PDB file of C-alpha atoms in Angstrom:
ATOM      1  CA  MET O   1     -15.503   7.290 -14.836  1.00 94.00           C
ATOM      2  CA  ILE O   2     -12.106   6.053 -13.608  1.00 97.00           C
ATOM      3  CA  THR O   3     -11.801   2.780 -11.673  1.00 98.00           C
ATOM      4  CA  LEU O   4      -8.877   2.258  -9.312  1.00 98.00           C
ATOM      5  CA  ALA O   5      -8.047  -0.970  -7.465  1.00 98.00           C
ATOM      6  CA  HIS O   6      -6.120  -0.955  -4.191  1.00 98.00           C
ATOM      7  CA  LEU O   7      -4.064  -3.903  -2.877  1.00 97.00           C
ATOM      8  CA  SER O   8      -1.625  -4.047   0.010  1.00 97.00           C
ATOM      9  CA  ASP O   9       0.541  -6.352   2.122  1.00 95.00           C
ATOM     10  CA  ILE O  10       1.001  -9.096  -0.423  1.00 95.00           C
ATOM     11  CA  HIS O  11       3.728 -10.937   1.532  1.00 93.00           C
ATOM     12  CA  LEU O  12       4.431 -13.292  -1.351  1.00 92.00           C
ATOM     13  CA  ALA O  13       4.780 -16.894  -0.244  1.00 86.00           C
ATOM     14  CA  PRO O  14       6.383 -19.306   0.173  1.00 84.00           C
ATOM     15  CA  LEU O  15       9.714 -18.041   1.389  1.00 82.00           C
ATOM     16  CA  PRO O  16      12.701 -18.982  -0.788  1.00 81.00           C
ATOM     17  CA  ARG O  17      15.451 -21.246   0.487  1.00 84.00           C
ATOM     18  CA  ILE O  18      17.011 -19.605   3.551  1.00 84.00           C
ATOM     19  CA  ARG O  19      20.763 -19.833   4.139  1.00 83.00           C
ATOM     20  CA  VAL O  20      22.290 -19.414   7.581  1.00 77.00           C
ATOM     21  CA  ARG O  21      24.154 -16.276   6.518  1.00 78.00           C
ATOM     22  CA  ASP O  22      20.829 -14.715   5.473  1.00 75.00           C
ATOM     23  CA  LEU O  23      19.734 -14.785   9.113  1.00 78.00           C
ATOM     24  CA  LEU O  24      22.734 -13.067  10.721  1.00 77.00           C
ATOM     25  CA  ASN O  25      20.730  -9.834  11.112  1.00 82.00           C
ATOM     26  CA  LYS O  26      17.136  -8.693  11.703  1.00 86.00           C
ATOM     27  CA  ARG O  27      15.928 -11.394   9.321  1.00 87.00           C
ATOM     28  CA  LEU O  28      16.378 -13.969  12.099  1.00 78.00           C
ATOM     29  CA  THR O  29      13.491 -12.537  14.141  1.00 82.00           C
ATOM     30  CA  GLY O  30      11.387 -12.125  11.007  1.00 80.00           C
ATOM     31  CA  TYR O  31      12.033 -15.709   9.955  1.00 77.00           C
ATOM     32  CA  LEU O  32      11.155 -17.048  13.409  1.00 78.00           C
ATOM     33  CA  ASN O  33       7.979 -14.963  13.429  1.00 78.00           C
ATOM     34  CA  TRP O  34       7.067 -16.430  10.027  1.00 75.00           C
ATOM     35  CA  ARG O  35       7.724 -20.017  11.136  1.00 74.00           C
ATOM     36  CA  LEU O  36       5.986 -19.745  14.497  1.00 73.00           C
ATOM     37  CA  GLU O  37       2.977 -17.617  13.561  1.00 71.00           C
ATOM     38  CA  ARG O  38       2.761 -15.667  10.339  1.00 69.00           C
ATOM     39  CA  HIS O  39       2.945 -18.581   7.893  1.00 66.00           C
ATOM     40  CA  ASN O  40      -0.425 -19.734   9.277  1.00 65.00           C
ATOM     41  CA  SER O  41      -2.132 -16.471   8.339  1.00 63.00           C
ATOM     42  CA  LEU O  42      -0.027 -15.248   5.408  1.00 65.00           C
ATOM     43  CA  ASP O  43       0.672 -18.400   3.425  1.00 63.00           C
ATOM     44  CA  GLY O  44      -0.356 -16.940   0.071  1.00 70.00           C
ATOM     45  CA  VAL O  45      -3.144 -19.456  -0.474  1.00 71.00           C
ATOM     46  CA  GLY O  46      -5.892 -17.789  -2.448  1.00 85.00           C
ATOM     47  CA  LEU O  47      -3.837 -14.821  -3.642  1.00 91.00           C
ATOM     48  CA  ALA O  48      -3.954 -16.028  -7.260  1.00 90.00           C
ATOM     49  CA  ALA O  49      -7.736 -16.374  -7.030  1.00 91.00           C
ATOM     50  CA  LEU O  50      -8.025 -12.882  -5.570  1.00 94.00           C
ATOM     51  CA  ILE O  51      -5.926 -11.406  -8.384  1.00 95.00           C
ATOM     52  CA  ALA O  52      -7.951 -13.307 -10.988  1.00 94.00           C
ATOM     53  CA  HIS O  53     -11.095 -11.762  -9.506  1.00 96.00           C
ATOM     54  CA  LEU O  54      -9.477  -8.321  -9.597  1.00 97.00           C
ATOM     55  CA  HIS O  55      -8.628  -8.736 -13.278  1.00 97.00           C
ATOM     56  CA  GLU O  56     -12.313  -9.362 -13.992  1.00 97.00           C
ATOM     57  CA  GLN O  57     -13.009  -5.787 -12.849  1.00 96.00           C
ATOM     58  CA  HIS O  58     -10.831  -4.306 -15.636  1.00 97.00           C
ATOM     59  CA  ALA O  59      -9.644  -1.458 -13.414  1.00 98.00           C
ATOM     60  CA  ASP O  60      -8.033   1.519 -15.127  1.00 98.00           C
ATOM     61  CA  PHE O  61      -5.240   1.559 -12.545  1.00 98.00           C
ATOM     62  CA  THR O  62      -4.008  -0.540  -9.598  1.00 98.00           C
ATOM     63  CA  ALA O  63      -2.253   0.887  -6.530  1.00 98.00           C
ATOM     64  CA  VAL O  64      -0.170  -1.440  -4.324  1.00 98.00           C
ATOM     65  CA  THR O  65       0.746   0.022  -0.936  1.00 98.00           C
ATOM     66  CA  GLY O  66       3.724  -2.088  -0.062  1.00 96.00           C
ATOM     67  CA  ASP O  67       4.993  -5.189   1.702  1.00 96.00           C
ATOM     68  CA  LEU O  68       5.281  -7.278  -1.427  1.00 96.00           C
ATOM     69  CA  VAL O  69       7.934  -9.415   0.303  1.00 96.00           C
ATOM     70  CA  ASN O  70       8.681 -10.762   3.776  1.00 94.00           C
ATOM     71  CA  LEU O  71      12.430 -10.664   4.527  1.00 94.00           C
ATOM     72  CA  ALA O  72      13.525  -8.659   1.449  1.00 92.00           C
ATOM     73  CA  LEU O  73      15.793 -11.414   0.203  1.00 94.00           C
ATOM     74  CA  GLU O  74      16.932 -10.777  -3.354  1.00 95.00           C
ATOM     75  CA  GLU O  75      15.095 -13.865  -4.598  1.00 95.00           C
ATOM     76  CA  GLU O  76      11.877 -12.577  -2.999  1.00 95.00           C
ATOM     77  CA  ILE O  77      12.344  -9.172  -4.619  1.00 97.00           C
ATOM     78  CA  ALA O  78      12.899 -10.763  -8.029  1.00 97.00           C
ATOM     79  CA  VAL O  79       9.761 -12.915  -7.646  1.00 95.00           C
ATOM     80  CA  ALA O  80       7.812  -9.787  -6.696  1.00 96.00           C
ATOM     81  CA  ALA O  81       8.945  -8.120  -9.928  1.00 97.00           C
ATOM     82  CA  GLY O  82       7.372 -10.965 -11.873  1.00 96.00           C
ATOM     83  CA  TRP O  83       4.237 -10.786  -9.740  1.00 96.00           C
ATOM     84  CA  LEU O  84       3.850  -7.086 -10.536  1.00 97.00           C
ATOM     85  CA  LYS O  85       4.015  -7.840 -14.240  1.00 97.00           C
ATOM     86  CA  GLY O  86       1.149 -10.269 -13.683  1.00 96.00           C
ATOM     87  CA  ILE O  87      -0.931  -7.468 -12.155  1.00 97.00           C
ATOM     88  CA  GLY O  88      -0.427  -5.230 -15.170  1.00 97.00           C
ATOM     89  CA  PRO O  89       2.074  -3.116 -17.121  1.00 97.00           C
ATOM     90  CA  PRO O  90       3.890  -0.298 -15.286  1.00 97.00           C
ATOM     91  CA  GLU O  91       1.709   2.380 -16.868  1.00 96.00           C
ATOM     92  CA  LYS O  92      -1.317   0.832 -15.115  1.00 98.00           C
ATOM     93  CA  VAL O  93       0.252  -0.192 -11.783  1.00 98.00           C
ATOM     94  CA  CYS O  94       2.368   1.563  -9.148  1.00 98.00           C
ATOM     95  CA  VAL O  95       3.837   0.720  -5.746  1.00 98.00           C
ATOM     96  CA  SER O  96       4.256   2.657  -2.527  1.00 98.00           C
ATOM     97  CA  PRO O  97       6.862   0.547  -0.650  1.00 98.00           C
ATOM     98  CA  GLY O  98       6.309  -0.946   2.793  1.00 98.00           C
ATOM     99  CA  ASN O  99       8.546  -1.690   5.762  1.00 97.00           C
ATOM    100  CA  HIS O 100       9.134  -5.317   4.685  1.00 96.00           C
ATOM    101  CA  ASP O 101      10.394  -4.033   1.330  1.00 97.00           C
ATOM    102  CA  ALA O 102      13.007  -2.003   3.264  1.00 97.00           C
ATOM    103  CA  TYR O 103      13.738  -4.749   5.797  1.00 94.00           C
ATOM    104  CA  LEU O 104      17.487  -4.080   5.932  1.00 95.00           C
ATOM    105  CA  PRO O 105      19.610  -1.118   4.830  1.00 95.00           C
ATOM    106  CA  GLY O 106      19.946  -1.227   1.058  1.00 95.00           C
ATOM    107  CA  THR O 107      17.063  -3.602   0.342  1.00 96.00           C
ATOM    108  CA  LEU O 108      14.658  -0.834  -0.703  1.00 97.00           C
ATOM    109  CA  THR O 109      17.214   0.440  -3.226  1.00 97.00           C
ATOM    110  CA  GLN O 110      17.561  -3.128  -4.505  1.00 97.00           C
ATOM    111  CA  ALA O 111      13.775  -3.507  -4.717  1.00 97.00           C
ATOM    112  CA  CYS O 112      13.389  -0.242  -6.624  1.00 97.00           C
ATOM    113  CA  GLY O 113      16.014  -1.506  -9.066  1.00 97.00           C
ATOM    114  CA  TYR O 114      14.053  -4.684  -9.729  1.00 97.00           C
ATOM    115  CA  TRP O 115      10.621  -3.008  -9.714  1.00 98.00           C
ATOM    116  CA  ASP O 116      11.852  -0.076 -11.784  1.00 95.00           C
ATOM    117  CA  ASP O 117       8.936   1.617 -13.598  1.00 96.00           C
ATOM    118  CA  TYR O 118       6.435   0.411 -10.977  1.00 98.00           C
ATOM    119  CA  VAL O 119       8.078   2.708  -8.417  1.00 98.00           C
ATOM    120  CA  SER O 120       8.538   5.815 -10.539  1.00 96.00           C
ATOM    121  CA  GLY O 121       6.565   8.549 -12.242  1.00 97.00           C
ATOM    122  CA  GLU O 122       6.441  12.308 -12.536  1.00 96.00           C
ATOM    123  CA  ALA O 123       8.434  13.901  -9.716  1.00 96.00           C
ATOM    124  CA  ILE O 124       8.964  17.445  -8.552  1.00 93.00           C
ATOM    125  CA  ASP O 125      12.782  17.107  -8.493  1.00 94.00           C
ATOM    126  CA  ALA O 126      15.476  14.421  -8.552  1.00 91.00           C
ATOM    127  CA  HIS O 127      13.952  12.522  -5.620  1.00 94.00           C
ATOM    128  CA  VAL O 128      11.872   9.468  -6.552  1.00 93.00           C
ATOM    129  CA  PHE O 129       9.168  10.002  -3.914  1.00 96.00           C
ATOM    130  CA  PRO O 130       6.553  11.293  -4.016  1.00 98.00           C
ATOM    131  CA  PHE O 131       5.876  10.533  -7.667  1.00 98.00           C
ATOM    132  CA  VAL O 132       2.686  11.111  -9.635  1.00 98.00           C
ATOM    133  CA  ARG O 133       0.696   8.950 -12.020  1.00 98.00           C
ATOM    134  CA  ARG O 134      -2.135  10.635 -13.901  1.00 98.00           C
ATOM    135  CA  ILE O 135      -5.108   8.619 -15.144  1.00 97.00           C
ATOM    136  CA  GLY O 136      -7.419  11.020 -16.907  1.00 96.00           C
ATOM    137  CA  GLU O 137      -8.452  13.576 -14.290  1.00 96.00           C
ATOM    138  CA  VAL O 138      -7.325  11.344 -11.409  1.00 98.00           C
ATOM    139  CA  ALA O 139      -3.835  11.801  -9.969  1.00 98.00           C
ATOM    140  CA  VAL O 140      -2.221   9.073  -7.852  1.00 98.00           C
ATOM    141  CA  ILE O 141       0.610  10.368  -5.661  1.00 98.00           C
ATOM    142  CA  SER O 142       2.886   7.649  -4.252  1.00 98.00           C
ATOM    143  CA  CYS O 143       4.784   8.492  -1.065  1.00 98.00           C
ATOM    144  CA  CYS O 144       7.336   6.306   0.691  1.00 98.00           C
ATOM    145  CA  SER O 145       7.278   5.603   4.441  1.00 98.00           C
ATOM    146  CA  ALA O 146       9.500   2.513   4.174  1.00 97.00           C
ATOM    147  CA  VAL O 147      12.716   2.566   6.208  1.00 96.00           C
ATOM    148  CA  PRO O 148      14.851  -0.157   7.798  1.00 95.00           C
ATOM    149  CA  THR O 149      14.117  -0.613  11.499  1.00 94.00           C
ATOM    150  CA  PRO O 150      15.606  -2.586  14.422  1.00 90.00           C
ATOM    151  CA  PRO O 151      14.304  -6.050  15.325  1.00 90.00           C
ATOM    152  CA  PHE O 152      10.704  -6.085  16.615  1.00 89.00           C
ATOM    153  CA  PHE O 153       9.995  -2.701  14.998  1.00 89.00           C
ATOM    154  CA  SER O 154       7.905  -2.101  11.863  1.00 92.00           C
ATOM    155  CA  SER O 155       7.551   1.663  12.009  1.00 94.00           C
ATOM    156  CA  GLY O 156       7.798   4.041   9.062  1.00 96.00           C
ATOM    157  CA  ARG O 157       9.045   7.566   8.526  1.00 96.00           C
ATOM    158  CA  PHE O 158       7.723  10.622   6.695  1.00 97.00           C
ATOM    159  CA  ASP O 159      10.318  13.388   6.861  1.00 97.00           C
ATOM    160  CA  PRO O 160      10.138  17.167   6.280  1.00 97.00           C
ATOM    161  CA  ASP O 161      11.807  16.980   2.857  1.00 97.00           C
ATOM    162  CA  GLN O 162       9.240  14.537   1.529  1.00 98.00           C
ATOM    163  CA  ALA O 163       6.506  16.611   3.170  1.00 98.00           C
ATOM    164  CA  ALA O 164       7.648  19.724   1.291  1.00 97.00           C
ATOM    165  CA  ARG O 165       7.640  17.856  -2.004  1.00 98.00           C
ATOM    166  CA  LEU O 166       4.207  16.369  -1.332  1.00 98.00           C
ATOM    167  CA  ALA O 167       2.790  19.798  -0.458  1.00 98.00           C
ATOM    168  CA  ARG O 168       4.053  21.286  -3.698  1.00 98.00           C
ATOM    169  CA  ILE O 169       2.683  18.393  -5.750  1.00 98.00           C
ATOM    170  CA  LEU O 170      -0.733  18.562  -4.092  1.00 98.00           C
ATOM    171  CA  ASP O 171      -0.861  22.325  -4.623  1.00 97.00           C
ATOM    172  CA  LEU O 172      -0.121  21.999  -8.337  1.00 97.00           C
ATOM    173  CA  LEU O 173      -2.588  19.154  -8.843  1.00 98.00           C
ATOM    174  CA  GLY O 174      -5.227  20.947  -6.795  1.00 96.00           C
ATOM    175  CA  GLU O 175      -4.913  24.059  -8.951  1.00 96.00           C
ATOM    176  CA  ALA O 176      -5.447  21.820 -12.000  1.00 96.00           C
ATOM    177  CA  ASP O 177      -8.551  20.316 -10.325  1.00 95.00           C
ATOM    178  CA  TYR O 178      -7.404  16.693 -10.274  1.00 97.00           C
ATOM    179  CA  PHE O 179      -8.953  14.088  -7.959  1.00 97.00           C
ATOM    180  CA  ARG O 180      -5.886  13.507  -5.780  1.00 98.00           C
ATOM    181  CA  ILE O 181      -5.248  10.096  -4.209  1.00 98.00           C
ATOM    182  CA  VAL O 182      -2.232   9.844  -1.887  1.00 98.00           C
ATOM    183  CA  LEU O 183      -0.617   6.436  -1.303  1.00 98.00           C
ATOM    184  CA  ILE O 184       1.460   5.605   1.761  1.00 98.00           C
ATOM    185  CA  HIS O 185       2.130   2.247   3.412  1.00 98.00           C
ATOM    186  CA  HIS O 186       1.732   3.249   7.069  1.00 97.00           C
ATOM    187  CA  PRO O 187      -1.580   4.735   8.239  1.00 97.00           C
ATOM    188  CA  PRO O 188      -1.211   8.479   8.868  1.00 95.00           C
ATOM    189  CA  ASP O 189      -4.159   9.022  11.209  1.00 88.00           C
ATOM    190  CA  ALA O 190      -3.590   9.747  14.899  1.00 78.00           C
ATOM    191  CA  SER O 191      -5.038   6.407  16.041  1.00 70.00           C
ATOM    192  CA  ALA O 192      -2.099   4.541  14.466  1.00 66.00           C
ATOM    193  CA  GLU O 193       0.731   6.489  16.125  1.00 70.00           C
ATOM    194  CA  LYS O 194       2.546   3.653  17.871  1.00 76.00           C
ATOM    195  CA  ARG O 195       6.258   3.734  18.589  1.00 77.00           C
ATOM    196  CA  ARG O 196       7.032   0.219  17.353  1.00 85.00           C
ATOM    197  CA  SER O 197       4.742   0.055  14.342  1.00 90.00           C
ATOM    198  CA  GLY O 198       3.429   3.542  13.601  1.00 92.00           C
ATOM    199  CA  LEU O 199       4.461   6.353  11.277  1.00 96.00           C
ATOM    200  CA  ARG O 200       7.075   8.797  12.531  1.00 94.00           C
ATOM    201  CA  GLY O 201       6.066  12.066  10.938  1.00 95.00           C
ATOM    202  CA  ALA O 202       2.366  11.204  10.799  1.00 95.00           C
ATOM    203  CA  ARG O 203       1.502  14.604  12.240  1.00 95.00           C
ATOM    204  CA  LEU O 204       3.598  16.266   9.543  1.00 96.00           C
ATOM    205  CA  PHE O 205       1.733  14.256   6.884  1.00 97.00           C
ATOM    206  CA  ARG O 206      -1.602  15.381   8.344  1.00 97.00           C
ATOM    207  CA  GLU O 207      -0.432  18.991   8.389  1.00 97.00           C
ATOM    208  CA  VAL O 208       0.352  18.804   4.662  1.00 98.00           C
ATOM    209  CA  ILE O 209      -3.107  17.395   3.914  1.00 98.00           C
ATOM    210  CA  ALA O 210      -4.783  19.970   6.163  1.00 97.00           C
ATOM    211  CA  GLU O 211      -2.979  22.785   4.342  1.00 97.00           C
ATOM    212  CA  THR O 212      -3.085  21.632   0.703  1.00 97.00           C
ATOM    213  CA  GLY O 213      -5.910  19.109   0.617  1.00 96.00           C
ATOM    214  CA  ALA O 214      -6.379  15.749  -1.075  1.00 97.00           C
ATOM    215  CA  GLU O 215      -9.462  13.783  -1.995  1.00 97.00           C
ATOM    216  CA  MET O 216      -8.408  10.426  -0.528  1.00 98.00           C
ATOM    217  CA  VAL O 217      -5.516   8.638   1.228  1.00 98.00           C
ATOM    218  CA  LEU O 218      -4.929   4.882   0.788  1.00 98.00           C
ATOM    219  CA  HIS O 219      -2.678   2.751   3.004  1.00 98.00           C
ATOM    220  CA  GLY O 220      -1.962  -0.770   4.218  1.00 97.00           C
ATOM    221  CA  HIS O 221       0.298  -2.055   7.024  1.00 95.00           C
ATOM    222  CA  THR O 222      -2.339  -2.925   9.654  1.00 93.00           C
ATOM    223  CA  HIS O 223      -3.754  -5.909   7.708  1.00 92.00           C
ATOM    224  CA  ARG O 224      -7.186  -4.571   8.609  1.00 93.00           C
ATOM    225  CA  ALA O 225      -9.970  -3.030   6.560  1.00 95.00           C
ATOM    226  CA  THR O 226     -10.531   0.464   7.949  1.00 95.00           C
ATOM    227  CA  ILE O 227     -12.192   3.741   7.055  1.00 95.00           C
ATOM    228  CA  ASN O 228     -10.967   6.815   8.928  1.00 95.00           C
ATOM    229  CA  ALA O 229     -10.456  10.505   8.133  1.00 95.00           C
ATOM    230  CA  ILE O 230      -8.003  13.338   8.703  1.00 96.00           C
ATOM    231  CA  PRO O 231      -8.669  17.093   8.494  1.00 95.00           C
ATOM    232  CA  GLY O 232      -8.484  18.813   5.111  1.00 96.00           C
ATOM    233  CA  PRO O 233      -8.691  22.524   4.261  1.00 95.00           C
ATOM    234  CA  ARG O 234     -12.459  22.394   3.641  1.00 90.00           C
ATOM    235  CA  SER O 235     -13.629  19.007   4.908  1.00 91.00           C
ATOM    236  CA  GLU O 236     -12.296  15.734   6.237  1.00 95.00           C
ATOM    237  CA  VAL O 237     -10.217  13.600   3.872  1.00 97.00           C
ATOM    238  CA  PRO O 238     -11.082   9.863   3.804  1.00 97.00           C
ATOM    239  CA  VAL O 239      -8.267   7.531   4.849  1.00 97.00           C
ATOM    240  CA  ILE O 240      -8.868   3.973   3.649  1.00 97.00           C
ATOM    241  CA  GLY O 241      -6.895   0.927   4.785  1.00 97.00           C
ATOM    242  CA  VAL O 242      -7.218  -2.442   3.066  1.00 97.00           C
ATOM    243  CA  ALA O 243      -6.752  -5.894   4.589  1.00 94.00           C
ATOM    244  CA  ALA O 244      -3.664  -7.876   3.580  1.00 93.00           C
ATOM    245  CA  ALA O 245      -4.058  -9.488   0.168  1.00 94.00           C
ATOM    246  CA  GLY O 246      -1.783 -12.312   1.330  1.00 89.00           C
ATOM    247  CA  THR O 247      -3.977 -13.359   4.255  1.00 82.00           C
ATOM    248  CA  ALA O 248      -5.074 -16.992   4.020  1.00 70.00           C
ATOM    249  CA  GLN O 249      -8.756 -17.883   3.876  1.00 60.00           C
ATOM    250  CA  HIS O 250      -8.297 -19.909   7.067  1.00 55.00           C
ATOM    251  CA  ALA O 251      -6.911 -16.927   9.001  1.00 55.00           C
ATOM    252  CA  LYS O 252      -7.529 -16.475  12.700  1.00 59.00           C
ATOM    253  CA  PRO O 253     -11.030 -15.223  13.635  1.00 60.00           C
ATOM    254  CA  ASP O 254      -9.749 -11.739  14.537  1.00 64.00           C
ATOM    255  CA  ASP O 255      -7.955 -11.321  11.174  1.00 69.00           C
ATOM    256  CA  ASP O 256      -9.675  -9.629   8.259  1.00 86.00           C
ATOM    257  CA  PRO O 257      -9.912 -11.922   5.221  1.00 88.00           C
ATOM    258  CA  ALA O 258      -7.841 -11.123   2.140  1.00 92.00           C
ATOM    259  CA  ARG O 259      -9.419  -8.457  -0.035  1.00 94.00           C
ATOM    260  CA  TYR O 260      -8.940  -5.610  -2.456  1.00 97.00           C
ATOM    261  CA  ASN O 261     -10.871  -2.361  -2.781  1.00 98.00           C
ATOM    262  CA  LEU O 262     -12.237  -0.994  -6.041  1.00 98.00           C
ATOM    263  CA  PHE O 263     -12.968   2.732  -6.298  1.00 98.00           C
ATOM    264  CA  ARG O 264     -15.199   4.246  -8.975  1.00 98.00           C
ATOM    265  CA  ILE O 265     -14.386   7.930  -9.378  1.00 97.00           C
ATOM    266  CA  GLU O 266     -16.487  10.261 -11.471  1.00 96.00           C
ATOM    267  CA  ARG O 267     -16.745  13.993 -12.041  1.00 93.00           C
ATOM    268  CA  THR O 268     -20.240  15.429 -11.743  1.00 89.00           C
ATOM    269  CA  GLU O 269     -21.719  18.864 -12.376  1.00 86.00           C
ATOM    270  CA  THR O 270     -21.100  19.782  -8.745  1.00 85.00           C
ATOM    271  CA  GLY O 271     -17.724  18.145  -8.150  1.00 87.00           C
ATOM    272  CA  TRP O 272     -16.548  14.560  -7.633  1.00 93.00           C
ATOM    273  CA  THR O 273     -18.062  11.295  -6.449  1.00 95.00           C
ATOM    274  CA  CYS O 274     -16.160   8.220  -5.285  1.00 97.00           C
ATOM    275  CA  ASN O 275     -17.771   4.902  -4.407  1.00 97.00           C
ATOM    276  CA  MET O 276     -15.880   1.950  -2.946  1.00 98.00           C
ATOM    277  CA  ALA O 277     -16.607  -1.757  -3.326  1.00 98.00           C
ATOM    278  CA  ALA O 278     -14.595  -4.219  -1.213  1.00 97.00           C
ATOM    279  CA  PHE O 279     -14.096  -7.700  -2.664  1.00 97.00           C
ATOM    280  CA  GLY O 280     -12.576 -10.587  -0.773  1.00 94.00           C
ATOM    281  CA  PHE O 281     -13.006 -13.962   0.847  1.00 91.00           C
ATOM    282  CA  ARG O 282     -16.334 -14.269   2.652  1.00 88.00           C
ATOM    283  CA  PRO O 283     -15.912 -15.721   6.173  1.00 81.00           C
ATOM    284  CA  THR O 284     -19.129 -17.715   5.727  1.00 83.00           C
ATOM    285  CA  ASP O 285     -18.156 -19.883   2.744  1.00 84.00           C
ATOM    286  CA  GLY O 286     -14.567 -18.954   1.830  1.00 82.00           C
ATOM    287  CA  GLU O 287     -15.590 -17.755  -1.637  1.00 89.00           C
ATOM    288  CA  ILE O 288     -14.619 -14.391  -3.120  1.00 93.00           C
ATOM    289  CA  GLY O 289     -17.444 -11.905  -3.309  1.00 94.00           C
ATOM    290  CA  LEU O 290     -18.604  -8.389  -2.524  1.00 96.00           C
ATOM    291  CA  LEU O 291     -18.005  -7.705   1.171  1.00 94.00           C
ATOM    292  CA  MET O 292     -19.218  -4.110   1.407  1.00 94.00           C
ATOM    293  CA  GLN O 293     -19.998  -0.934  -0.511  1.00 96.00           C
ATOM    294  CA  ALA O 294     -19.621   2.644   0.671  1.00 94.00           C
ATOM    295  CA  ARG O 295     -19.818   6.186  -0.616  1.00 94.00           C
ATOM    296  CA  ILE O 296     -16.391   7.663   0.120  1.00 92.00           C
ATOM    297  CA  TYR O 297     -16.551  11.069  -1.492  1.00 89.00           C
TER     298      TYR O 297
END
């Protein structure tokens, strides 16, 4: 059996010291949003406790689907590099970047430089994404939907070139009978196709999955815990979103509490099984515990 933990939307807090020149771009709107609203729901309180609880599970691998930072300041990116080391070594952890990690042109390149082996793996050609991490008979394929966007936008992009590479990777891994888990920050299902915050190229992503297949897709971005599905070649493919790990315990009533998902994947005589356990802060008492269990595959 292979166990895989899934975290997303860390939004490490607090923000570093902000200089006036740091805000002469899109960061101004992001900073104001943080000061006026987001710092009340994403203040980082409890994140250390959540990670300590995750470590007690002794997962074989941890997938982080982006938004480690807030404004993609270099100091934030450097702190996130240290945080990743606290999660585990690069051979046991990987990142699929989010829109906050690519907040301005050039910041994603800077982040990949700092995060290095956490955002790399086996690739089909010279392009970094998608890359593959293999854990026994489980293959984790990390895509990248992170692109810089104008103020008030948080959308992502999945282009034809990345789609072609993903299709080839999924074909090869499918022929080798791996349990294929695709990571992407933005949700790829049709319900999330919104101009300001959705995934441009979501239909293209779904077409790749429908043609080549995958066993599961994991994402973040919405800060909500969701279970959806998209068509596969033989049956629907589960699409699992996880609530933001950086959400405070005292979040607004309509926010999902901070959590992580733990998947237990096992080959049987007839195929594969995958069971999910969601752990996070209970709304009733603010303690970390089991929130739900589900059979995913």
